[in-house]
GROMACS .gro file of C-alpha atoms in nm:
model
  407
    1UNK     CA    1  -2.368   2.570  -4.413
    2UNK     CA    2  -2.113   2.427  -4.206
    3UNK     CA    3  -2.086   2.067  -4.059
    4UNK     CA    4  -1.893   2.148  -3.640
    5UNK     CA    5  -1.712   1.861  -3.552
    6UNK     CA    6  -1.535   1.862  -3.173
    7UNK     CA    7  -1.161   1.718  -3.202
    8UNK     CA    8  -1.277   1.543  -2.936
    9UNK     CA    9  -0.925   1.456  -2.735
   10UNK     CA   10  -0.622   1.728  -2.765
   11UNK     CA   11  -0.308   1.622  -2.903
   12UNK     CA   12   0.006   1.801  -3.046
   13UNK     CA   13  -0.129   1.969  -3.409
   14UNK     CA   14   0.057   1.825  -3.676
   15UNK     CA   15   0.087   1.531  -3.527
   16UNK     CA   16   0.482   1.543  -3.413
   17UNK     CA   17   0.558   1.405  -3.077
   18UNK     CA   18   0.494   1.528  -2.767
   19UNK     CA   19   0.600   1.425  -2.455
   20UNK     CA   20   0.284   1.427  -2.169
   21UNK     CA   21   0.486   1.649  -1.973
   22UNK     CA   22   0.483   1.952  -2.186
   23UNK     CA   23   0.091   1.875  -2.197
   24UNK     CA   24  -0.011   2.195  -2.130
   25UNK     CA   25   0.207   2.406  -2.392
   26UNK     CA   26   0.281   2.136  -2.674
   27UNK     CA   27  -0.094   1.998  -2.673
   28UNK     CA   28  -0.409   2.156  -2.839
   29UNK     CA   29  -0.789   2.120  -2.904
   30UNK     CA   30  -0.955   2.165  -3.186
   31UNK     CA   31  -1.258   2.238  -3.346
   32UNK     CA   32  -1.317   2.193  -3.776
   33UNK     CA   33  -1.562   2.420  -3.977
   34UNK     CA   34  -1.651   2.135  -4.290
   35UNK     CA   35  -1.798   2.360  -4.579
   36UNK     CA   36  -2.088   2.195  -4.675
   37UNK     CA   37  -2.219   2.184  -5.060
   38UNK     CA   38  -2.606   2.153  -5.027
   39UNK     CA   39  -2.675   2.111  -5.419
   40UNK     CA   40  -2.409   1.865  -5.415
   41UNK     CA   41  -2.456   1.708  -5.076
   42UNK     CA   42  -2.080   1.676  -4.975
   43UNK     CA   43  -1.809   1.824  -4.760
   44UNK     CA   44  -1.595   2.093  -4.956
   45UNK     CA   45  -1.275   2.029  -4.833
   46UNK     CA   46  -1.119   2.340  -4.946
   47UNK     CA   47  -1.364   2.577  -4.810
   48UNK     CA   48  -1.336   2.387  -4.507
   49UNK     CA   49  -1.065   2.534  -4.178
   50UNK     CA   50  -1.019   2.455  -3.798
   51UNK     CA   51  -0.983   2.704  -3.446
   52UNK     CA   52  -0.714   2.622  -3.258
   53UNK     CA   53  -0.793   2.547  -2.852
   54UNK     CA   54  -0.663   2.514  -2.553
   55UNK     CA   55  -0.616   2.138  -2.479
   56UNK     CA   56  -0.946   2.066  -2.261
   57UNK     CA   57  -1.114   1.758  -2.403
   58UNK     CA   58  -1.389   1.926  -2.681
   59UNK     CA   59  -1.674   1.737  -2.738
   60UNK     CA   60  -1.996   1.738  -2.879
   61UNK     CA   61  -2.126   2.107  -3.036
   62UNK     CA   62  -2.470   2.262  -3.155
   63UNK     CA   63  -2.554   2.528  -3.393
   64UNK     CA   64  -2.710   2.867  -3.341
   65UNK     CA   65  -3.099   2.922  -3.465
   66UNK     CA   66  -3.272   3.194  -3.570
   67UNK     CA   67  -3.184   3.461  -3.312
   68UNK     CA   68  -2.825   3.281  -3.273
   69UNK     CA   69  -2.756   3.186  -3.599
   70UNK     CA   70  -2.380   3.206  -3.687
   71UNK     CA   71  -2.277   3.142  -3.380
   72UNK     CA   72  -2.170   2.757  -3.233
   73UNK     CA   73  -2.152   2.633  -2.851
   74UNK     CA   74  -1.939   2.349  -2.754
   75UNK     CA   75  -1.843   2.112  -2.457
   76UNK     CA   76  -1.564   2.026  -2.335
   77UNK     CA   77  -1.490   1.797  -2.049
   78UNK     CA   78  -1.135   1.776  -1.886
   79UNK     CA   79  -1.037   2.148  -1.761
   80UNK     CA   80  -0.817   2.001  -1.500
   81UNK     CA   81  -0.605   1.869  -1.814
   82UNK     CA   82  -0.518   1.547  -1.639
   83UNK     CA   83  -0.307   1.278  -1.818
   84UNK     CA   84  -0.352   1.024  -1.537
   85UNK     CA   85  -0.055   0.821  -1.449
   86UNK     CA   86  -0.055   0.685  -1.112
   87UNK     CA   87   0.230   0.443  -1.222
   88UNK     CA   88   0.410   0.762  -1.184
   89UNK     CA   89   0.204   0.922  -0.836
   90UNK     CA   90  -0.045   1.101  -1.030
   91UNK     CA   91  -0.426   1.087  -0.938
   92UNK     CA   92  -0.576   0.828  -1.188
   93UNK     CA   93  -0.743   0.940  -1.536
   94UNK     CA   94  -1.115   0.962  -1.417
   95UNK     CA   95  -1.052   1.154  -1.086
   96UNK     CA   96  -0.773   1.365  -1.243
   97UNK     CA   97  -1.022   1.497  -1.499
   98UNK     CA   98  -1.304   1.483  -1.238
   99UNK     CA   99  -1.147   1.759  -0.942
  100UNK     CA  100  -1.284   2.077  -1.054
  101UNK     CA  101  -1.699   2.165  -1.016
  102UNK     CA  102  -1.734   2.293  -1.399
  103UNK     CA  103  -1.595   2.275  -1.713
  104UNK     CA  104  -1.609   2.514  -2.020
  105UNK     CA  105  -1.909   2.597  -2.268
  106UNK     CA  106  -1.711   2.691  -2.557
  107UNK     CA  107  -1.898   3.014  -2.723
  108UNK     CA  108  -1.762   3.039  -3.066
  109UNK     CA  109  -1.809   3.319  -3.327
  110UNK     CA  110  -1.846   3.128  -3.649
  111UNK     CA  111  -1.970   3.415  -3.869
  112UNK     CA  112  -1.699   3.634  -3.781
  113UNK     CA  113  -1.456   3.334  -3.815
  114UNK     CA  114  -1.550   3.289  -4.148
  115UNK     CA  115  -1.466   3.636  -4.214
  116UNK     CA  116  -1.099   3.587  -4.046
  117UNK     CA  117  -1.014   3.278  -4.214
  118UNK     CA  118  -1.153   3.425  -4.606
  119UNK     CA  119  -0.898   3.695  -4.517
  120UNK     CA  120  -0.640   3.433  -4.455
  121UNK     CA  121  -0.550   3.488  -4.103
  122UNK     CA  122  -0.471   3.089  -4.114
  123UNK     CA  123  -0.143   2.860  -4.031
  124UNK     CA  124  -0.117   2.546  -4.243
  125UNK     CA  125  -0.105   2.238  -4.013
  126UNK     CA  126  -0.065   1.913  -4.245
  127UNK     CA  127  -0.213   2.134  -4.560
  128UNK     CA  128  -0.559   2.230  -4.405
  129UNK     CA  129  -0.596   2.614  -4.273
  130UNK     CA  130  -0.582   2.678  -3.919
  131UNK     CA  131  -0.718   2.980  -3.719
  132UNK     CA  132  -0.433   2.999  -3.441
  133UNK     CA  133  -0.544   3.044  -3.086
  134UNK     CA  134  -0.356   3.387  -3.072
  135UNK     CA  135  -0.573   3.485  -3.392
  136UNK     CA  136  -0.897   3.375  -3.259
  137UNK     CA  137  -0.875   3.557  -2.922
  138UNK     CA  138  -0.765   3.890  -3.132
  139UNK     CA  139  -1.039   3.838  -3.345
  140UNK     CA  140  -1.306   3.817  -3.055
  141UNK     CA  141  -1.390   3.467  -3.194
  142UNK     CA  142  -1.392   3.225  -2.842
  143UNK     CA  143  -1.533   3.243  -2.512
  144UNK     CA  144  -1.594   3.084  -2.225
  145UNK     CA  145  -1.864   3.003  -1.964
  146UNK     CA  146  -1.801   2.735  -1.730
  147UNK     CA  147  -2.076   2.414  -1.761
  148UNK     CA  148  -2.173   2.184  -1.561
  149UNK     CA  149  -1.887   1.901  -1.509
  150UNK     CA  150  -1.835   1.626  -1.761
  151UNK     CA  151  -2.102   1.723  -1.978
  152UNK     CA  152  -2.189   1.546  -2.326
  153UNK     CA  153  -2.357   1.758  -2.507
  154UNK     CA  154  -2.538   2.103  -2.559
  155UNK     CA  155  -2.885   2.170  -2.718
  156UNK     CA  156  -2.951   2.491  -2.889
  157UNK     CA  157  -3.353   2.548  -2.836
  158UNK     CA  158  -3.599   2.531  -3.149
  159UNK     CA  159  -3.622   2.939  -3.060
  160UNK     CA  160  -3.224   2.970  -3.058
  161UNK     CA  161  -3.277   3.151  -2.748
  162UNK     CA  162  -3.142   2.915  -2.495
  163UNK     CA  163  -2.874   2.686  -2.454
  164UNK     CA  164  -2.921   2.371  -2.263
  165UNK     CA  165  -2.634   2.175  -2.103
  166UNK     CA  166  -2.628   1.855  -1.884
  167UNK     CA  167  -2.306   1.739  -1.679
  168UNK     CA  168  -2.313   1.395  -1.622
  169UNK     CA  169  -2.188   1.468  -1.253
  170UNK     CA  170  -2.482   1.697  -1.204
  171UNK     CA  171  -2.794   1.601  -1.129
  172UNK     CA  172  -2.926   1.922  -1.293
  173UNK     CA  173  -2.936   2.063  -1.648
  174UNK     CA  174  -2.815   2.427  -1.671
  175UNK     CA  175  -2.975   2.657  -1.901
  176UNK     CA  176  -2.790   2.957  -2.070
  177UNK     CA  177  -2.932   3.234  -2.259
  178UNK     CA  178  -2.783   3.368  -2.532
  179UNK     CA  179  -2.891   3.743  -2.535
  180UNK     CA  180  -2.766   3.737  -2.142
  181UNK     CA  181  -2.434   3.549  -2.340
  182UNK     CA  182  -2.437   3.862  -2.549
  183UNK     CA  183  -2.462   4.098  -2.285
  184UNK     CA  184  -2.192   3.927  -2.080
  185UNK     CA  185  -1.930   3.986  -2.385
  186UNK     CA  186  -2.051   4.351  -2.396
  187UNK     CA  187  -1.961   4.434  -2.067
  188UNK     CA  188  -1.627   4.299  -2.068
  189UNK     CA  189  -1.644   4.199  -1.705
  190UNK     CA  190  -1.464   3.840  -1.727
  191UNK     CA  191  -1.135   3.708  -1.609
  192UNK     CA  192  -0.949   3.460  -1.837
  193UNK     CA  193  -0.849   3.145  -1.826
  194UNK     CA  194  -0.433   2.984  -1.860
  195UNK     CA  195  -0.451   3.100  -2.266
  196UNK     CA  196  -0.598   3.423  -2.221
  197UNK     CA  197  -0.949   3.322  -2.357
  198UNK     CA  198  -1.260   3.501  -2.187
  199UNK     CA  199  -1.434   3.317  -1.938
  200UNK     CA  200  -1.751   3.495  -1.908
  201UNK     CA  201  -1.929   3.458  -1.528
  202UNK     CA  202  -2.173   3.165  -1.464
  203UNK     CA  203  -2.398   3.414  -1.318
  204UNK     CA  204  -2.408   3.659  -1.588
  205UNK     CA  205  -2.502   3.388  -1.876
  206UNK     CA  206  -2.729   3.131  -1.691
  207UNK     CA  207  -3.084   3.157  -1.735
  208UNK     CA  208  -3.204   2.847  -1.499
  209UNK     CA  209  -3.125   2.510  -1.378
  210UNK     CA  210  -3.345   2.247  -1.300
  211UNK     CA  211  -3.301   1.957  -1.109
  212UNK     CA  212  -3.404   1.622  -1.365
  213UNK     CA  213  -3.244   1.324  -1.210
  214UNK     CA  214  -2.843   1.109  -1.210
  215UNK     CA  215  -2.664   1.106  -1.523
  216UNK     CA  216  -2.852   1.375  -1.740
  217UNK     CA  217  -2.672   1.337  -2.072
  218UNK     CA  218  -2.918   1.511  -2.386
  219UNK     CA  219  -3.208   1.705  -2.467
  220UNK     CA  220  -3.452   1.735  -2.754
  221UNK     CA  221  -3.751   1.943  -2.794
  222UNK     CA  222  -4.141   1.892  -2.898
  223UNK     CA  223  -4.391   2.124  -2.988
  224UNK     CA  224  -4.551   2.212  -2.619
  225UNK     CA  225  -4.292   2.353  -2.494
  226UNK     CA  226  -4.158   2.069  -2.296
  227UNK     CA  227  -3.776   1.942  -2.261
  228UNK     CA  228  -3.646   1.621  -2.278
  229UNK     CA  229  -3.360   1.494  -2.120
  230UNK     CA  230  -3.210   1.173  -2.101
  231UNK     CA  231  -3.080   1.002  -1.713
  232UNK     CA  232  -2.772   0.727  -1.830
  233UNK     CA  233  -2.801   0.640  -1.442
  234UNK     CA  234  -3.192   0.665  -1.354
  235UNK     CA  235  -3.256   0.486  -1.682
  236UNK     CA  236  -3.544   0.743  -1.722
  237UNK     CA  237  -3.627   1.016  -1.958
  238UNK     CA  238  -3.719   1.360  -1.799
  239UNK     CA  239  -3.956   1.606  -1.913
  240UNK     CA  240  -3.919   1.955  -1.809
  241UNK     CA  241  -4.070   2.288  -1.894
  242UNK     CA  242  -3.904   2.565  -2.103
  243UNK     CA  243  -3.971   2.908  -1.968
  244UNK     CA  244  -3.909   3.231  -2.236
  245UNK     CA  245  -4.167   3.249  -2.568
  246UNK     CA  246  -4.254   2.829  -2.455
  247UNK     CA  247  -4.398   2.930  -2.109
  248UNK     CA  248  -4.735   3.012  -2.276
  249UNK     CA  249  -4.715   2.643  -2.506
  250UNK     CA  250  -4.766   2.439  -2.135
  251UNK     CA  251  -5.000   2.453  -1.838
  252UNK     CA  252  -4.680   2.432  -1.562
  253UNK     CA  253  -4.488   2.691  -1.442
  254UNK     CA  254  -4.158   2.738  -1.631
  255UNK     CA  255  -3.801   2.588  -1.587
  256UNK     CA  256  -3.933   2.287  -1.340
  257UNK     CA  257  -3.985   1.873  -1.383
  258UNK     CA  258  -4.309   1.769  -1.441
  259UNK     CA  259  -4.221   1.372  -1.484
  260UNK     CA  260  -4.008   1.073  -1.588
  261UNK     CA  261  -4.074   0.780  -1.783
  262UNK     CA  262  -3.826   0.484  -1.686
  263UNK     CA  263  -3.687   0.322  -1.985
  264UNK     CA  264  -3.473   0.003  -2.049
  265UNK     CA  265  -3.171   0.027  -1.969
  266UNK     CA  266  -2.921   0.318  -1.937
  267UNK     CA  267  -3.031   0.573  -2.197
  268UNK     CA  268  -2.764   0.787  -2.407
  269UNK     CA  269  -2.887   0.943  -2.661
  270UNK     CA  270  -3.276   1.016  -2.763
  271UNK     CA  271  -3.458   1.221  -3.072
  272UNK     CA  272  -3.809   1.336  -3.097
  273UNK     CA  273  -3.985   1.407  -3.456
  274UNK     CA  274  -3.698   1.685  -3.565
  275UNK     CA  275  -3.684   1.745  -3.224
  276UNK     CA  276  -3.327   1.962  -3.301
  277UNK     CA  277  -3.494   2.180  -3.528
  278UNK     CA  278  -3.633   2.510  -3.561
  279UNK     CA  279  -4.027   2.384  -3.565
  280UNK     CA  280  -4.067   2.031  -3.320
  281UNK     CA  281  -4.296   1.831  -3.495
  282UNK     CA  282  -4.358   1.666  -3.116
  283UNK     CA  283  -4.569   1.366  -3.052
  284UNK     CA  284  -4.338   1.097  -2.997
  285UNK     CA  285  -3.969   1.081  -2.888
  286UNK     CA  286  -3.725   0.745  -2.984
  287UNK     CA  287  -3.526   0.672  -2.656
  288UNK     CA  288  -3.164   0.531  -2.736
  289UNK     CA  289  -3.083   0.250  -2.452
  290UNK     CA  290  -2.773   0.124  -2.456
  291UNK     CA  291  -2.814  -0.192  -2.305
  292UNK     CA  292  -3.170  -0.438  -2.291
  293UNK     CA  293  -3.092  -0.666  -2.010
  294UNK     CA  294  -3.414  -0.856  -1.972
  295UNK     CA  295  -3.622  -0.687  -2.189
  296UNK     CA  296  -3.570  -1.066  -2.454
  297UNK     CA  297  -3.461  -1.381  -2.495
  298UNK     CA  298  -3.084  -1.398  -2.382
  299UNK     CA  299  -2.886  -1.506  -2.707
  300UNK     CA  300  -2.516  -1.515  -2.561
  301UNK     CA  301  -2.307  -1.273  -2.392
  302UNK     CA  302  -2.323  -0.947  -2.575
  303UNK     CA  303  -2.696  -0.825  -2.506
  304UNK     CA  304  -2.849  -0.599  -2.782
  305UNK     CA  305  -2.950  -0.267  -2.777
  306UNK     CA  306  -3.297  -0.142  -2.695
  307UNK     CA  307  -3.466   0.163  -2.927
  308UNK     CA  308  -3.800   0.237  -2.742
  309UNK     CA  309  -4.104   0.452  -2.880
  310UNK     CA  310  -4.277   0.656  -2.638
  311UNK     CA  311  -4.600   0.853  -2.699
  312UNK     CA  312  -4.566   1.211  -2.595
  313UNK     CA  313  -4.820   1.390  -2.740
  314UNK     CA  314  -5.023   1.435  -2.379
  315UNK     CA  315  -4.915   1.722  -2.077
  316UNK     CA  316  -4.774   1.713  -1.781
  317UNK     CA  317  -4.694   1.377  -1.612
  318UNK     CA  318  -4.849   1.151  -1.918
  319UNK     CA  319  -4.589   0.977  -2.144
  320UNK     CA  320  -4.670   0.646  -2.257
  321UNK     CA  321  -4.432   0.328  -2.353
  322UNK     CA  322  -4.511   0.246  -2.697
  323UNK     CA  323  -4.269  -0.014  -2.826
  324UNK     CA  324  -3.933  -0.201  -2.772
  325UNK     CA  325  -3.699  -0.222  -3.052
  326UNK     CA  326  -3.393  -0.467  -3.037
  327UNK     CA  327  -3.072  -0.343  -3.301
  328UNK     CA  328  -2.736  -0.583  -3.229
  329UNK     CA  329  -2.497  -0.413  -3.340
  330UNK     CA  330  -2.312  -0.110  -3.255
  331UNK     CA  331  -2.372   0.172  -2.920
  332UNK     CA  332  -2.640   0.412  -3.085
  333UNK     CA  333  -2.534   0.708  -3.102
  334UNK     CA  334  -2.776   0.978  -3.221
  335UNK     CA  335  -3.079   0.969  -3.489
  336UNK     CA  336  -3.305   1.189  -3.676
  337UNK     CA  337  -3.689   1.163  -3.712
  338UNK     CA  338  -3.860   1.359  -4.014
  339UNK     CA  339  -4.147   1.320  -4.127
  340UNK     CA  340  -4.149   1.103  -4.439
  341UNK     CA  341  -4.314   1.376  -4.671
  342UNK     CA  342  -4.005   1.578  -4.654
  343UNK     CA  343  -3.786   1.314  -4.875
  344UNK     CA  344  -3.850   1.227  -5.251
  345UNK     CA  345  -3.662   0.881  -5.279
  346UNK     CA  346  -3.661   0.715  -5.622
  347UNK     CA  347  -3.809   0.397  -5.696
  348UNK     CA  348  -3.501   0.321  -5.946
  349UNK     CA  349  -3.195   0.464  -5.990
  350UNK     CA  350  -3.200   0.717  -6.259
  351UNK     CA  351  -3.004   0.592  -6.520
  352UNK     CA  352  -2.838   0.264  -6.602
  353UNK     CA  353  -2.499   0.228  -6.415
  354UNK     CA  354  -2.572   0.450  -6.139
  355UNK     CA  355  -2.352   0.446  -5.851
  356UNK     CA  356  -2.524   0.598  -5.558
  357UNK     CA  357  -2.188   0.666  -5.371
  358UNK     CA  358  -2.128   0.955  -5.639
  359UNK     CA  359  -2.443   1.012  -5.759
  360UNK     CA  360  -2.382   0.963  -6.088
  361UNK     CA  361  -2.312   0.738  -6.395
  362UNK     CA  362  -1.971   0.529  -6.336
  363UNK     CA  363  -1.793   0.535  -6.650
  364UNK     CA  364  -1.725   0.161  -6.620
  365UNK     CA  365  -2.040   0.037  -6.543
  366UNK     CA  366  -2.161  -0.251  -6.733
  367UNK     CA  367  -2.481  -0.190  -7.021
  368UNK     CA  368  -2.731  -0.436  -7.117
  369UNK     CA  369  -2.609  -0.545  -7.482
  370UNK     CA  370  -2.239  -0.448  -7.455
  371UNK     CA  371  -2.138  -0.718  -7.190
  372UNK     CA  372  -1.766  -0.816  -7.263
  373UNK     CA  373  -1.496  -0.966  -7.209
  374UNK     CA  374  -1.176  -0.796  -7.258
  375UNK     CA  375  -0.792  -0.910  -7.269
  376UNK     CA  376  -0.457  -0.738  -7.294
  377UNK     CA  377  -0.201  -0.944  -7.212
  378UNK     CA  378  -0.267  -1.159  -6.938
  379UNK     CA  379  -0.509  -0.820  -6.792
  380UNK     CA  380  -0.876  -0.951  -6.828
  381UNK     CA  381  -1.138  -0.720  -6.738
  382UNK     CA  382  -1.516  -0.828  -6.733
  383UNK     CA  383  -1.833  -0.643  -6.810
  384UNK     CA  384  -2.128  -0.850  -6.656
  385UNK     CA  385  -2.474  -0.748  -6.612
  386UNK     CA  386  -2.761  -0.939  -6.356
  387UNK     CA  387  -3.114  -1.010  -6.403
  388UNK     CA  388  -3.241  -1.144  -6.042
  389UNK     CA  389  -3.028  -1.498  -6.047
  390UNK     CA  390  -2.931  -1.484  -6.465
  391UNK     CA  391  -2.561  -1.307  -6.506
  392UNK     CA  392  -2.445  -1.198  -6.878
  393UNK     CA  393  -2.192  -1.320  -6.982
  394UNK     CA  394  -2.271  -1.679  -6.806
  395UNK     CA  395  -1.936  -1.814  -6.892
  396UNK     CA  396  -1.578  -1.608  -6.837
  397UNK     CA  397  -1.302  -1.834  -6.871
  398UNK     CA  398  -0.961  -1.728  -6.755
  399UNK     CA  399  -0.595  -1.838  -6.730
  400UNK     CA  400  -0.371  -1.880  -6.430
  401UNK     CA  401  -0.173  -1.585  -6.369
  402UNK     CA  402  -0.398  -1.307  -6.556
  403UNK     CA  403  -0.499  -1.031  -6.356
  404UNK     CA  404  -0.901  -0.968  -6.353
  405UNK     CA  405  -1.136  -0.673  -6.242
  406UNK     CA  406  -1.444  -0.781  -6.284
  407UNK     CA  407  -1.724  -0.508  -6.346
   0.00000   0.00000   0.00000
């Protein structure tokens, strides 16, 4: 229902100035709730509203399933709320934001939000409703678990059980689950952190960790019961074992590594066949290299990108290297794999003058039998239709100065 998208760095809300000294009272996260239309397939801006957060560095986020549905989880990297500087004697940017051991899983109520910002518990910020921090923590909306440090992203298993998180500065990825999440807010037992928000004990919400390998960044899921995370720094993928309802889907024991595949180079992101989903379709996972090194011909100085298919349809300690895939142009950041019976695509566009971008009819499109040309003044506007190389009107012939839009 809703598209969660991480504000990524804080900044002052509004956008008014802010001097990096009053960092810690003038600055804020944020996270935005985009209403999304699903017969219409597009954002509705004005059912759409944002949380207000303390300033740590919010990043990527993951929806509840089934058992955790209506509620979201996001990271957030930078707890320390460093601002660098060492022009000025401050540590520099990476270790500022790099002293602490964890960070914050942000544990966010989005059902209940919902509720608070209908009833209009919102401040305008440029025009778009915001839930204020004070009104979130009233409202039981936000809490916090601390994560492992640095971490880019958390994975909400097919079950919506568990909750997996990787810290790039930990060799491990952490597992939370969400009834022990549940329980933890229950009790009440937390301290808080500098804004009052509920940080709920490590201890009281993890489920497991398991040691994968350097640089564990994300995880998708198959249809065994295995994990899959990707290692920036081995340039592996690991495959690990769920435990829960899954521990009866593998032959291994629960929450351990059963292998690596090395891939090439420096993974990021990866996707198995809707791998994020609710029901893993399995069978073969797309790793997402961001660099190829040797892996072709070198073509100059900026080396492409490397998409690699890997067979995983076998247990344990059996993952096979199916294909290498070059792409030139951009870092690639996440994909989806479906199977193809799930989409109905047309083979033409449904009616003449079409225009995909708003699936419907433009109102100045051009129709076979009514090409013009038409003037006003020295305002020419053009009406041209194309058959493969033949254009209709074949001749337009203008006069300096006239304005034209061409259709």
């Amino acid at each position: 229902d809703y598209i969660v998208e991480g504000g990524q760095y804080a900044a002052p809300l509004g956008w008014e100035y802010a001097s990096l000294e009053d960092y810690n009272t003038d600055y804020r996260g944020l996270v935005t709730f985009w209403k999304f239309d699903r017969e219409k397939g597009r954002i509705d801006k004005s059912q759409s509203f944002s949380i207000e957060l303390p300033p740590y560095w919010q990043d990527l986020c993951d929806s509840g399933k089934l058992v955790s549905e209506g509620w979201v989880f996001c990271n957030s990297f930078n707890a320390e709320r460093a601002t660098g500087g060492v022009e000025a004697g401050n540590p520099p940017f990476e270790a500022g934001a790099s002293q602490g051991d964890t960070d914050y899983l942000h544990i966010i109520n989005l059902k209940k939000a919902v509720e608070v910002y209908k009833a209009g518990k919102t401040k305008e910020v440029k025009g778009f409703p915001v839930i204020p921090l004070q009104t979130a923590l009233d409202e039981e909306l936000l809490y916090f678990t601390p994560e492992p440090k640095s971490p880019h992203g958390v994975d909400v298993t097919p079950d919506g059980k568990f909750l997996v998180v990787s810290g790039k500065l930990d060799p491990h990825v952490t597992v939370y689950s969400f009834e022990k999440i549940q329980k933890a807010i229950e009790a009440g037992n937390w301290d808080t952190d500098d804004y009052g928000v509920p940080v709920l004990p490590l201890d009281d919400t993890k489920e497991a960790q398991v040691e994968v390998g350097l640089g564990p960044l994300h995880t998708q899921f198959d249809n065994q019961g295995y994990a899959y995370t990707s290692l920036f720094l081995d340039s592996a993928v690991a495959r690990w074992t769920l435990g829960g309802d899954f521990a009866d889907k593998h032959p291994e024991e629960p929450w351990q590594l059963v292998g690596k595949i090395p891939v090439h180079y420096n993974i990021g992101h990866l996707m198995t066949a809707e791998g994020d989903t609710v029901s893993p379709d399995g069978g073969y996972l797309v790793a997402l290299n961001k660099w190829a090194i040797d892996r072709f011909a070198n073509v100059g100085p900026l080396l492409p990108q490397n998409l690699q298919l890997i067979d995983i349809n076998n247990t344990g300690d059996n993952m096979q290297l199916l294909y290498d895939m070059p792409i030139g142009i951009g870092e690639p950041h996440y994909a989806q794999m479906i199977k193809y019976d799930k989409l109905s695509p047309w083979d033409v566009y449904p009616e003449i003058g079409w225009n995909p971008h708003t699936q419907s009819v433009d109102p100045n499109a051009p129709q076979p039998g009514n090409e013009r040309v038409e003037r006003n003044g020295n305002q020419v506007e053009v009406y041209m239709t194309a058959v493969r190389s033949h254009y209709n009107p074949e001749r337009v012939e203008i006069q300096e100065g006239d304005h034209v839009v061409w259709h």
